[in-house]
JSON list of C-alpha atoms in Angstrom, two decimals:
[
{"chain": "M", "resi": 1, "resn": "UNK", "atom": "CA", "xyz": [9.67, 5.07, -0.43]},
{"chain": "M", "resi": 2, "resn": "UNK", "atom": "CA", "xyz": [12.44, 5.15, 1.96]},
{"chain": "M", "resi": 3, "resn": "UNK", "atom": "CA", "xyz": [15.43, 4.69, -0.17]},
{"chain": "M", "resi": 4, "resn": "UNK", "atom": "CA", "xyz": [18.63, 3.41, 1.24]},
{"chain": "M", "resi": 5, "resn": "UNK", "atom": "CA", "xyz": [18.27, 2.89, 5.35]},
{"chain": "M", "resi": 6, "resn": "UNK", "atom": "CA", "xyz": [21.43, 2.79, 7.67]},
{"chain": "M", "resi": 7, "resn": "UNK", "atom": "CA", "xyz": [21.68, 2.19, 11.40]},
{"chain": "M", "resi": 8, "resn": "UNK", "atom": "CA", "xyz": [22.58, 3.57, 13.59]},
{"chain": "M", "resi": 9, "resn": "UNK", "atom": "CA", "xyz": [23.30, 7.17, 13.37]},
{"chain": "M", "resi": 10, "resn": "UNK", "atom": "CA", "xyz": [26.00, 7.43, 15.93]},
{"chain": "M", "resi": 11, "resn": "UNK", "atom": "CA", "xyz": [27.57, 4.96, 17.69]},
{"chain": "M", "resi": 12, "resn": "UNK", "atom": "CA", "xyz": [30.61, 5.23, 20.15]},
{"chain": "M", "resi": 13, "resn": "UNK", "atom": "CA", "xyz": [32.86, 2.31, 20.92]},
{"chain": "M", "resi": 14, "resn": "UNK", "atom": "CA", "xyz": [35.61, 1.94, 23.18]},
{"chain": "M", "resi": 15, "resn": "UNK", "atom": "CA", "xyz": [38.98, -0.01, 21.10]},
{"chain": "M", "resi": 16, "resn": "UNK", "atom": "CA", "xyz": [38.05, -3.75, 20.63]},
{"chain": "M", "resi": 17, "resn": "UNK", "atom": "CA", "xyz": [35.02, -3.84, 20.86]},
{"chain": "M", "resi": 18, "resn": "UNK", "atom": "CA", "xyz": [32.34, -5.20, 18.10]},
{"chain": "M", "resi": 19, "resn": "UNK", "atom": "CA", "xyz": [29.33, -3.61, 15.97]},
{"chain": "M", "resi": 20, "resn": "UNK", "atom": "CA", "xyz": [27.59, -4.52, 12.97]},
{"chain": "M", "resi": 21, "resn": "UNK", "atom": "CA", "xyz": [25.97, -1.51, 11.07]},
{"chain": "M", "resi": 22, "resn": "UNK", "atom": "CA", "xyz": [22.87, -2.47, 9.35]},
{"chain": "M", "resi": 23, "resn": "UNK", "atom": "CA", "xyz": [21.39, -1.12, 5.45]},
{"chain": "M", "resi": 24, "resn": "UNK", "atom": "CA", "xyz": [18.46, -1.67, 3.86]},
{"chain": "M", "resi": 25, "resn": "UNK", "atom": "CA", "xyz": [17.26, -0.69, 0.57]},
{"chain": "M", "resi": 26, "resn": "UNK", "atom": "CA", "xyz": [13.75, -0.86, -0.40]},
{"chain": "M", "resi": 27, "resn": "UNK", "atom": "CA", "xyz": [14.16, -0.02, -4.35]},
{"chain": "M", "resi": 28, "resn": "UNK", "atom": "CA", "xyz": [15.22, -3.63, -5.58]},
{"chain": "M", "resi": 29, "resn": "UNK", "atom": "CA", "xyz": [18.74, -3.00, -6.80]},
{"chain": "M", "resi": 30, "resn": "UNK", "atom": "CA", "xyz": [21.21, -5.13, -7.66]},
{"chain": "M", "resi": 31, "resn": "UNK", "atom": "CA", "xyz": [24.38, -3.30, -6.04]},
{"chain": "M", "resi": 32, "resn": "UNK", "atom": "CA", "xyz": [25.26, -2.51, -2.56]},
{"chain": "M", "resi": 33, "resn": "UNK", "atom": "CA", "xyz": [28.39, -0.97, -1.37]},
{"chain": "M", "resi": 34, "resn": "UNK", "atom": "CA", "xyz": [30.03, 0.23, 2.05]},
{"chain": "M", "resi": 35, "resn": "UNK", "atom": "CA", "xyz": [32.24, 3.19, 2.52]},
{"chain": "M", "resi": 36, "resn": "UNK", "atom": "CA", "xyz": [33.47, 5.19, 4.55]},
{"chain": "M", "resi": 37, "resn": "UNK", "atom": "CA", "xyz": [34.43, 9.14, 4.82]},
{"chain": "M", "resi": 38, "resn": "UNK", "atom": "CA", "xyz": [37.65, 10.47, 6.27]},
{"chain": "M", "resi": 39, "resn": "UNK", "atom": "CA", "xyz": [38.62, 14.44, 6.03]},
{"chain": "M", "resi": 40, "resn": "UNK", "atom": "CA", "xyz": [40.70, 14.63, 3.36]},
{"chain": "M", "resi": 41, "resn": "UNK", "atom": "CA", "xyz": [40.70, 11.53, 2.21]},
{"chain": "M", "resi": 42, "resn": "UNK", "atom": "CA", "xyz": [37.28, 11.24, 0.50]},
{"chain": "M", "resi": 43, "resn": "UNK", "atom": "CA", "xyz": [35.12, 8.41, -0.03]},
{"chain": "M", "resi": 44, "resn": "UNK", "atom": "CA", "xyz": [36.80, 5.10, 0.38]},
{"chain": "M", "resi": 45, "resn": "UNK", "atom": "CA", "xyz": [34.98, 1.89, -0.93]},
{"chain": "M", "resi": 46, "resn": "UNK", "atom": "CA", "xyz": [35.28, -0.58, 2.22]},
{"chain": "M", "resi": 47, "resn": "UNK", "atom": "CA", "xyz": [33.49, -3.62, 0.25]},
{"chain": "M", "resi": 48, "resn": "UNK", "atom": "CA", "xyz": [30.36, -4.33, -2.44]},
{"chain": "M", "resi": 49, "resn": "UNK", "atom": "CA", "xyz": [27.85, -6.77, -3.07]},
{"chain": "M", "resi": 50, "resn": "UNK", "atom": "CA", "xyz": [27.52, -7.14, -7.17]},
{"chain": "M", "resi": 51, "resn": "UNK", "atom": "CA", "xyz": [24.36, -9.25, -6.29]},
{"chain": "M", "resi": 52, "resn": "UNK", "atom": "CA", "xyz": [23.01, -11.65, -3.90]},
{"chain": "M", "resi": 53, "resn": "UNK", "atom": "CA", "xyz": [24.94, -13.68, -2.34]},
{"chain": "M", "resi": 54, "resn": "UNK", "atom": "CA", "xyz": [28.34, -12.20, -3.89]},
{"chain": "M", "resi": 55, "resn": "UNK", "atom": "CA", "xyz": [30.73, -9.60, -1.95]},
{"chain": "M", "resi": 56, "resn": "UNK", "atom": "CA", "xyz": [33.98, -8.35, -2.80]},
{"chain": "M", "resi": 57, "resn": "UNK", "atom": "CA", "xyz": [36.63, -6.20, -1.45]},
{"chain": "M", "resi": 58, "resn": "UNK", "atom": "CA", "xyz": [37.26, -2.70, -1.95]},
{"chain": "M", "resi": 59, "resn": "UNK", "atom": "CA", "xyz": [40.15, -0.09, -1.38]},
{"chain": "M", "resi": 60, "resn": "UNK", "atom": "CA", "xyz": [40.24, -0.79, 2.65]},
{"chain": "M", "resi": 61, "resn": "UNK", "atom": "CA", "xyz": [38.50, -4.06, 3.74]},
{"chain": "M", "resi": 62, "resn": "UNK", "atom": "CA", "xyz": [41.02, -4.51, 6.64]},
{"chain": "M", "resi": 63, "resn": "UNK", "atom": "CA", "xyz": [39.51, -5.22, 9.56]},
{"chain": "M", "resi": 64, "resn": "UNK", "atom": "CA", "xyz": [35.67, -5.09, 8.73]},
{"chain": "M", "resi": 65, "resn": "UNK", "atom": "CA", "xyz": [33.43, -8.05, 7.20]},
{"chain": "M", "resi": 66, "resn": "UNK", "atom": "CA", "xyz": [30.36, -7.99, 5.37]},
{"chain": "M", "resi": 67, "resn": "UNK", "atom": "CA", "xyz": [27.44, -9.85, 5.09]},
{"chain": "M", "resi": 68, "resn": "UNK", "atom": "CA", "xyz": [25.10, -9.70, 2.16]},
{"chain": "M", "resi": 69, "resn": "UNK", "atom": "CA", "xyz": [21.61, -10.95, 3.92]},
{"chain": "M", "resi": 70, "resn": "UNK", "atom": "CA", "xyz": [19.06, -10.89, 0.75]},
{"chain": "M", "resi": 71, "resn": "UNK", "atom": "CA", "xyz": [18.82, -8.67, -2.04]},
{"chain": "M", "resi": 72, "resn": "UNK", "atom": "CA", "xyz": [17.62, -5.91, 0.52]},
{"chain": "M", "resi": 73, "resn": "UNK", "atom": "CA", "xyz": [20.38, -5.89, 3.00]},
{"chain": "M", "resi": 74, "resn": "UNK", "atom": "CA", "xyz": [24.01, -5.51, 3.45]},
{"chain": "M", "resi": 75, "resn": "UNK", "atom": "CA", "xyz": [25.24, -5.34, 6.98]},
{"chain": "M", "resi": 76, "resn": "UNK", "atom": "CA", "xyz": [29.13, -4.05, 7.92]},
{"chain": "M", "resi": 77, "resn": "UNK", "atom": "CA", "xyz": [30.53, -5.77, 10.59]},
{"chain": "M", "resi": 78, "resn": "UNK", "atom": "CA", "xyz": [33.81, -4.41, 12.99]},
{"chain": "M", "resi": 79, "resn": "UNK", "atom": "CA", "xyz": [34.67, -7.44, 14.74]},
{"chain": "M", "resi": 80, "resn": "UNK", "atom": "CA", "xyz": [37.77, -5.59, 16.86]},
{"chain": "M", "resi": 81, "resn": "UNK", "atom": "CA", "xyz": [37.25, -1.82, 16.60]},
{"chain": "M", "resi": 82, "resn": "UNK", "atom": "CA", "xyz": [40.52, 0.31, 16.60]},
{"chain": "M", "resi": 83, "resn": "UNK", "atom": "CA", "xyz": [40.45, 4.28, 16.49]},
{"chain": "M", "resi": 84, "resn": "UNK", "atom": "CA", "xyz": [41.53, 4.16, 12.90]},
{"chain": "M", "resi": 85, "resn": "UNK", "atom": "CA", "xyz": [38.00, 3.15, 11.76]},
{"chain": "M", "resi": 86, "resn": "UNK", "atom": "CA", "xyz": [36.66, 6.39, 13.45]},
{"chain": "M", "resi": 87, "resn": "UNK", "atom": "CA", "xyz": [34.79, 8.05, 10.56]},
{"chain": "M", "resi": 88, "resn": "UNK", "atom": "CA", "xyz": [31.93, 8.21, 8.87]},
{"chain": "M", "resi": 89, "resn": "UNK", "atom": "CA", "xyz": [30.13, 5.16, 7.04]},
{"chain": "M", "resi": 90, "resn": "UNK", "atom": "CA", "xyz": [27.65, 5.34, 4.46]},
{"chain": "M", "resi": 91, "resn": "UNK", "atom": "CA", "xyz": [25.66, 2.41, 3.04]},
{"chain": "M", "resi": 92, "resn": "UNK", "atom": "CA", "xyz": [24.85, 2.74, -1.17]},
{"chain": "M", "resi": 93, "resn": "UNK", "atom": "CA", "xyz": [22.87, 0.74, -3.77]},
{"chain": "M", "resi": 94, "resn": "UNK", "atom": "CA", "xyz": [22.68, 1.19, -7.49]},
{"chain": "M", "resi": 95, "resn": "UNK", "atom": "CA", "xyz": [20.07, -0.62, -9.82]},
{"chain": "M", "resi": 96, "resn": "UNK", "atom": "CA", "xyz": [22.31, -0.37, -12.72]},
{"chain": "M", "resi": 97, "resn": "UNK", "atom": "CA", "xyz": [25.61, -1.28, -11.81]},
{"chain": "M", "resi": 98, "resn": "UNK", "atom": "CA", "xyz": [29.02, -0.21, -10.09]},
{"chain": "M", "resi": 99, "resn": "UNK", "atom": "CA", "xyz": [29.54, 2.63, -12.17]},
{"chain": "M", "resi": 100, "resn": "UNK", "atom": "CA", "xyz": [26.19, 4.15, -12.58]},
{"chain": "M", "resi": 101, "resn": "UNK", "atom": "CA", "xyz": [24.13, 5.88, -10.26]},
{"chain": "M", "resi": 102, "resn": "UNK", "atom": "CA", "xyz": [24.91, 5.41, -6.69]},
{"chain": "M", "resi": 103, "resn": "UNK", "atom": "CA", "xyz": [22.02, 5.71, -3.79]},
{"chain": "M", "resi": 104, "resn": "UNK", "atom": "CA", "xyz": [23.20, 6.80, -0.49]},
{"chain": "M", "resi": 105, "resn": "UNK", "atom": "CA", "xyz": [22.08, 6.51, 3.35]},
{"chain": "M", "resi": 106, "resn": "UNK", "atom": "CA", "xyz": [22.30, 9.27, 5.49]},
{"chain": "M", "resi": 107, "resn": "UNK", "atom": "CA", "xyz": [25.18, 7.87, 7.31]},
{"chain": "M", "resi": 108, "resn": "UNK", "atom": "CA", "xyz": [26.65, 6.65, 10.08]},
{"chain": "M", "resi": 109, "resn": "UNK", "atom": "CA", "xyz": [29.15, 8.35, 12.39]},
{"chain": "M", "resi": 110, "resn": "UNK", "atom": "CA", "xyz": [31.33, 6.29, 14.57]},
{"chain": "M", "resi": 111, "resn": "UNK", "atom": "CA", "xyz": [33.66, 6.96, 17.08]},
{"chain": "M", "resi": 112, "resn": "UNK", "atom": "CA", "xyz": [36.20, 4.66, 18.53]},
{"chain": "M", "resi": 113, "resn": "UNK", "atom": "CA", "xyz": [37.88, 5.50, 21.72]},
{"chain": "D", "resi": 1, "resn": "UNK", "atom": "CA", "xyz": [43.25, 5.93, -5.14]},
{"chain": "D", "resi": 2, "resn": "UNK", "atom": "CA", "xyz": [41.33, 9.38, -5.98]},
{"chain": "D", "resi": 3, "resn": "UNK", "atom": "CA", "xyz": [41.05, 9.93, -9.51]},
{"chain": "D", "resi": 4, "resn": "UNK", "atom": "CA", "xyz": [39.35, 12.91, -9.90]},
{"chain": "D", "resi": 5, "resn": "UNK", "atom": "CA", "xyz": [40.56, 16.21, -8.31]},
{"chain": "D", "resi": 6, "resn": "UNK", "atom": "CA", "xyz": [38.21, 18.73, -7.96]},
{"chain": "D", "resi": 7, "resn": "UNK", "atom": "CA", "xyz": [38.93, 22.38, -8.24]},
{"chain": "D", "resi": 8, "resn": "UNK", "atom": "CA", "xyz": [38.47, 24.92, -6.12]},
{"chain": "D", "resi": 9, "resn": "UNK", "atom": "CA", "xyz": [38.74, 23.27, -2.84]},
{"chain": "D", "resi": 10, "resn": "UNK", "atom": "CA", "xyz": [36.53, 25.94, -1.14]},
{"chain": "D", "resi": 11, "resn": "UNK", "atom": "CA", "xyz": [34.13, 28.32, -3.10]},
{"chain": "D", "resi": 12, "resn": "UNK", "atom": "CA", "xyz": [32.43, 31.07, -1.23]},
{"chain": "D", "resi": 13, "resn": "UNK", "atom": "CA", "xyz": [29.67, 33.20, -3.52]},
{"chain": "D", "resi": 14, "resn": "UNK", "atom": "CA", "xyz": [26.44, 35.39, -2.38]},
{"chain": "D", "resi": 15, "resn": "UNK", "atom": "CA", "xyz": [23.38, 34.38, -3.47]},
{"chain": "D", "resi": 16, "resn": "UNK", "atom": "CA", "xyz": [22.45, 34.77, -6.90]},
{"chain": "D", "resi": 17, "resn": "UNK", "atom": "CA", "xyz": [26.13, 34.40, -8.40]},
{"chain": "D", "resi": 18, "resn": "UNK", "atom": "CA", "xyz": [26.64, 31.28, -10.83]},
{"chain": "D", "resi": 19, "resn": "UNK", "atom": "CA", "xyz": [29.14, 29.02, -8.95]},
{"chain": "D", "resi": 20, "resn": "UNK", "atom": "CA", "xyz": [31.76, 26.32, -10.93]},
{"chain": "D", "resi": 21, "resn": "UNK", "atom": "CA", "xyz": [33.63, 24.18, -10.32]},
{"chain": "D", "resi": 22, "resn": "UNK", "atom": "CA", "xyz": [35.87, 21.74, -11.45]},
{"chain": "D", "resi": 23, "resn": "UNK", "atom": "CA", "xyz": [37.12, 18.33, -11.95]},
{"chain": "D", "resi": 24, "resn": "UNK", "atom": "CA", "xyz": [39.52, 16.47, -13.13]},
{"chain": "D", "resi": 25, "resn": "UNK", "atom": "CA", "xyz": [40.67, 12.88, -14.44]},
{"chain": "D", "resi": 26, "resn": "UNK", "atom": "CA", "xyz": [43.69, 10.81, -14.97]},
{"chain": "D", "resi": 27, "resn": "UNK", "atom": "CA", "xyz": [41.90, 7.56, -17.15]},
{"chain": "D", "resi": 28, "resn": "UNK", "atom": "CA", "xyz": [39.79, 7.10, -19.99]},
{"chain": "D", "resi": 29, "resn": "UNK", "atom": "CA", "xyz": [36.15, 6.93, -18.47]},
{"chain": "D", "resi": 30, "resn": "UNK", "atom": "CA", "xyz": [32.61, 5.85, -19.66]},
{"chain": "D", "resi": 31, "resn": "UNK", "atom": "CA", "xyz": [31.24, 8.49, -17.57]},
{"chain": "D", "resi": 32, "resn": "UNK", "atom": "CA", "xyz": [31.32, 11.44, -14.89]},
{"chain": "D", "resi": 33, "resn": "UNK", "atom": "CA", "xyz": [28.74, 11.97, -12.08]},
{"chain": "D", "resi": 34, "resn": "UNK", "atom": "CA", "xyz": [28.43, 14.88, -9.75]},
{"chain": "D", "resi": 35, "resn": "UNK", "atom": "CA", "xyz": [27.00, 14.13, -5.96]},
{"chain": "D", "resi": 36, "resn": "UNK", "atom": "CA", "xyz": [25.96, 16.85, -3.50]},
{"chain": "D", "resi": 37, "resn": "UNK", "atom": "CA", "xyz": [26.17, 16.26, 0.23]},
{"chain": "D", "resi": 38, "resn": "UNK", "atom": "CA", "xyz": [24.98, 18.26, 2.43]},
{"chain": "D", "resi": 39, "resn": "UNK", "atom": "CA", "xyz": [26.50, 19.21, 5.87]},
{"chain": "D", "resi": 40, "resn": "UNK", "atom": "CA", "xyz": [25.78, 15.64, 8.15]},
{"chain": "D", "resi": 41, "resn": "UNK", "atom": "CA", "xyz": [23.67, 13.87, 5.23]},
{"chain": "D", "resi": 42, "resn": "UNK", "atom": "CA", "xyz": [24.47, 11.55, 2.91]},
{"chain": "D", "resi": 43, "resn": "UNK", "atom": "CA", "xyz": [25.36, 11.94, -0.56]},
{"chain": "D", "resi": 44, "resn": "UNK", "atom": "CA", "xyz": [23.05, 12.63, -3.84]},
{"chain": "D", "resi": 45, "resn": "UNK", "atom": "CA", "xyz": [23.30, 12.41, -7.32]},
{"chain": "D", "resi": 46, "resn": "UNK", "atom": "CA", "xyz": [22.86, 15.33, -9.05]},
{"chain": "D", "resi": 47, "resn": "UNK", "atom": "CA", "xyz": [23.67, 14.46, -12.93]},
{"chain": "D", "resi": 48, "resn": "UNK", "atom": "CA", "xyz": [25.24, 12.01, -15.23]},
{"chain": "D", "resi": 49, "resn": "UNK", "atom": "CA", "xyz": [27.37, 12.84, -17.92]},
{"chain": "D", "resi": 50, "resn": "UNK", "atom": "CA", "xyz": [28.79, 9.86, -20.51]},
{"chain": "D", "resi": 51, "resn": "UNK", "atom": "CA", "xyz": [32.03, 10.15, -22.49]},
{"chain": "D", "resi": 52, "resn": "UNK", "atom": "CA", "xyz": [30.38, 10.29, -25.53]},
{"chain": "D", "resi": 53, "resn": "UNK", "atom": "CA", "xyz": [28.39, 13.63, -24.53]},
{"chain": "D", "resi": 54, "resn": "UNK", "atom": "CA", "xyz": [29.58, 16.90, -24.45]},
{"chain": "D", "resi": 55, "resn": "UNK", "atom": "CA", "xyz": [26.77, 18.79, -22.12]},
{"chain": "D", "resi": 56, "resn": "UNK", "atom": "CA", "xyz": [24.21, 17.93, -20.13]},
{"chain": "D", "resi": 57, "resn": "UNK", "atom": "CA", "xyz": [21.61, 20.28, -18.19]},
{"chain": "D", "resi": 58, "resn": "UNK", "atom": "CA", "xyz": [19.50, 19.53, -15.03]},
{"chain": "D", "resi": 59, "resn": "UNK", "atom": "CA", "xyz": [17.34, 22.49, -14.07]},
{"chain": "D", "resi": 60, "resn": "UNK", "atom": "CA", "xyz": [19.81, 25.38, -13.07]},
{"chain": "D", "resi": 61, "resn": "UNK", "atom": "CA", "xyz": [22.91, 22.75, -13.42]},
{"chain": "D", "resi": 62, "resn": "UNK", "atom": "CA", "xyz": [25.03, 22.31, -16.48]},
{"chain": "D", "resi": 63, "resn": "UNK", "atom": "CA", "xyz": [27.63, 20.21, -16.88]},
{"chain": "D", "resi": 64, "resn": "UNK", "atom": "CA", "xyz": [30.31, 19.50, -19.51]},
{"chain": "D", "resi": 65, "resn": "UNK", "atom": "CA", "xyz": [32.66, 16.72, -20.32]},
{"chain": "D", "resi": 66, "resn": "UNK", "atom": "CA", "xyz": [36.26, 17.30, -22.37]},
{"chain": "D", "resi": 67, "resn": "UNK", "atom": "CA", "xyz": [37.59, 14.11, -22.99]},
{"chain": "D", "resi": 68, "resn": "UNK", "atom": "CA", "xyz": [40.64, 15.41, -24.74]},
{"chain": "D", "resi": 69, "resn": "UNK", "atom": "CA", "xyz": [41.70, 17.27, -21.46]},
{"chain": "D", "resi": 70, "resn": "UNK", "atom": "CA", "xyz": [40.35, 14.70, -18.84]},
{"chain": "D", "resi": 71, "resn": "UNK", "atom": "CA", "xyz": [38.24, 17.78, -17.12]},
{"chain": "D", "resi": 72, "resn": "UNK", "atom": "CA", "xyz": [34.58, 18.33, -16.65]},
{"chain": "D", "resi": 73, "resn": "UNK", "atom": "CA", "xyz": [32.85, 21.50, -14.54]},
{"chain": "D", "resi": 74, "resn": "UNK", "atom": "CA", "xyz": [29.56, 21.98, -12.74]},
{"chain": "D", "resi": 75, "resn": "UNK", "atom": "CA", "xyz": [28.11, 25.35, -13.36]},
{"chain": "D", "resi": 76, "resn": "UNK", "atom": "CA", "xyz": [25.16, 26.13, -10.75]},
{"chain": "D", "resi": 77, "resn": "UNK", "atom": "CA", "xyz": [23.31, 29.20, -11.92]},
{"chain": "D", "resi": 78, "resn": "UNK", "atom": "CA", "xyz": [21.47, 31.98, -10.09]},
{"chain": "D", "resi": 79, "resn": "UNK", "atom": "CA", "xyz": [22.80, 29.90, -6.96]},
{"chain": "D", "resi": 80, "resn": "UNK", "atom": "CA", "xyz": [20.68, 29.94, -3.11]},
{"chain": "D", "resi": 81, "resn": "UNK", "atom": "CA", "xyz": [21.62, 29.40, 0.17]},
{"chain": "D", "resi": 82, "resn": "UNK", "atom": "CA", "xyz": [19.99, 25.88, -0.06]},
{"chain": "D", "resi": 83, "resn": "UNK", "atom": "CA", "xyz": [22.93, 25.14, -2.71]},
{"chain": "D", "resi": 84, "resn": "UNK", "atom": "CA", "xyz": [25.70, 25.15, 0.29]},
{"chain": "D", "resi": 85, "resn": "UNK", "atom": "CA", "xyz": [27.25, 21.65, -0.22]},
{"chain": "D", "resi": 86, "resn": "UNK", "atom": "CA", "xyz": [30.06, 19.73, -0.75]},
{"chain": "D", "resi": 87, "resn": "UNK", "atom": "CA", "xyz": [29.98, 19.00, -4.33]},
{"chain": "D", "resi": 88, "resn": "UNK", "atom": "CA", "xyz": [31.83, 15.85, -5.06]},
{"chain": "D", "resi": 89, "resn": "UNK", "atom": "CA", "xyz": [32.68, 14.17, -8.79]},
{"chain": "D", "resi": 90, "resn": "UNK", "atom": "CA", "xyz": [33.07, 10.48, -9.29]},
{"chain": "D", "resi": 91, "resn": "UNK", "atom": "CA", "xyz": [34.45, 8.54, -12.34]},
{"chain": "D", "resi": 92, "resn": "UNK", "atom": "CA", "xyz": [32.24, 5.20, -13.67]},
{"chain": "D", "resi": 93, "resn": "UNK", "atom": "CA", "xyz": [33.94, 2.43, -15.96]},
{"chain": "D", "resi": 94, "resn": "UNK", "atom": "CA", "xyz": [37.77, 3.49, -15.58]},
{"chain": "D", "resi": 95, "resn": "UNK", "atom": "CA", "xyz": [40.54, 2.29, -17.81]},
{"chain": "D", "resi": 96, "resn": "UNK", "atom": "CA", "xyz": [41.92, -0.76, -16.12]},
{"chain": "D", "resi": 97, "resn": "UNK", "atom": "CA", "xyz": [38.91, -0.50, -13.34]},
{"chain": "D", "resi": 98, "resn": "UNK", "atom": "CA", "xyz": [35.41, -0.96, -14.15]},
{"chain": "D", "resi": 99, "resn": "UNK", "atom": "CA", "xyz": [34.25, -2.28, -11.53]},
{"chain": "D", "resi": 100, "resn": "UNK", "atom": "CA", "xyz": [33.88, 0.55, -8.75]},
{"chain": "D", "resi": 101, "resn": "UNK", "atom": "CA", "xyz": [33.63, 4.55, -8.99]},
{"chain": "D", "resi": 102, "resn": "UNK", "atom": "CA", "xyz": [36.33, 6.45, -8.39]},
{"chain": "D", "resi": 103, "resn": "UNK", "atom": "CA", "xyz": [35.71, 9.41, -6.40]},
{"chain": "D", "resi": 104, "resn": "UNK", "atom": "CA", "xyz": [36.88, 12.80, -5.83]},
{"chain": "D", "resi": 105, "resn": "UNK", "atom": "CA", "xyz": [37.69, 15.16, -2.86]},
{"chain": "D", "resi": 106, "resn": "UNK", "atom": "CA", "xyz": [35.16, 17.71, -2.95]},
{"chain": "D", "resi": 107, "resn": "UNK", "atom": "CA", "xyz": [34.27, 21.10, -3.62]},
{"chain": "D", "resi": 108, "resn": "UNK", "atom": "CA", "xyz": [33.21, 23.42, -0.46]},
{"chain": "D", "resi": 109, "resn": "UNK", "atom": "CA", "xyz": [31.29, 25.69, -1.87]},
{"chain": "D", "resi": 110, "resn": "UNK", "atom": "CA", "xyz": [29.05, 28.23, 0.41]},
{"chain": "D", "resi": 111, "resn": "UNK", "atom": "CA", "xyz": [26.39, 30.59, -0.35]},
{"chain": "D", "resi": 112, "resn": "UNK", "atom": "CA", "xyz": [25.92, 33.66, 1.32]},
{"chain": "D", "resi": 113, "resn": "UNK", "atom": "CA", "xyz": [22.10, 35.57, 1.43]}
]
């Protein structure tokens, strides 16, 4: 039982150029949320999926998209990367709802240059 | 925004001390969750406390909830070097927001052999 999936790892990108970051969840939940890390700042909720075919935005959905694929996927997209979305980016799911228990992926550091 | 405000920032203890910290709220809540991350890994739950409880215990972790002061601590007995984390709280079913978590900056906490 995998849990919650992300890839990739690590990516570096050089300023304006594009990625999507990919997560999977194999435990059937409902809820699936992006965020990201900063020093400092904590965790910051980029955007969530409530359910299939539903996304909304969170604290800082400037310049990312999402795409909620089935109930097993939700995929981050960077269409024009800028250095100010170097962090870290984790991928969670939750089988009971946005305020419950939160699943995470191991992460995924990025680096824009 | 970051609602809860953990407390100490850093905690350094040797093995075998009991290590807590702390955590604070501004809004009424449904409940409190505590997440370890480890260094480079994504984050897990560790426990799940609701306003209407007072203490909850997970093996060597206890946890308590004072809704009257908006403050709830994580005492991790007989602690081991495997504890070193970043211990992080998060808020579920805020006043005014019940639709995300609200997380935290993190306790450091390290623990020396």
């Amino acid at each position: 039982n995998a849990g919650v999936t992300q890839t990739p790892k690590f990516q570096v990108l050089k300023t304006g150029q594009s990625m999507t970051l990919q997560c999977a969840q194999d435990m059937n939940h409902n809820s699936m949320y992006w965020y990201r890390q900063d020093p400092g700042m904590g965790l910051r909720l980029i955007y969530y999926s409530a359910s299939e075919g539903t996304t909304d935005k969170g604290e800082v959905p400037n310049g990312y998209n999402v795409s909620r694929l089935n109930k097993r996927e939700f995929s981050l997209r960077l269409e024009s990367a800028a250095p100010s979305q170097t962090s870290v980016y984790f991928c969670a799911s939750s089988g009971q709802g946005a305020t419950e228990k939160l699943f995470f992926g191991s992460g995924t550091q990025l680096s824009v240059l | 925004s970051q609602q809860g405000e953990e407390d100490p920032q850093a905690l350094s203890i040797q093995e075998g001390e009991n290590a807590t910290m702390n955590c604070s709220y501004k809004t009424s809540i449904n409940n409190l969750q505590w997440y370890r991350q480890n260094s480079g890994r994504g984050l897990v739950h560790l426990i799940l406390i609701r306003s209407n409880e007072r203490e909850k215990h997970s093996g060597r972790l206890r946890v308590t909830l004072d809704t009257s002061k908006k403050s709830s601590s994580l005492l991790i007995t007989a602690s081991r070097a495997a504890d070193t984390a970043s211990y992080f709280c998060a808020t579920g079913g805020n006043a005014g927001n019940n639709r995300k978590l609200i997380w935290g900056l993190g306790t450091s906490l390290a623990v020396n052999p």
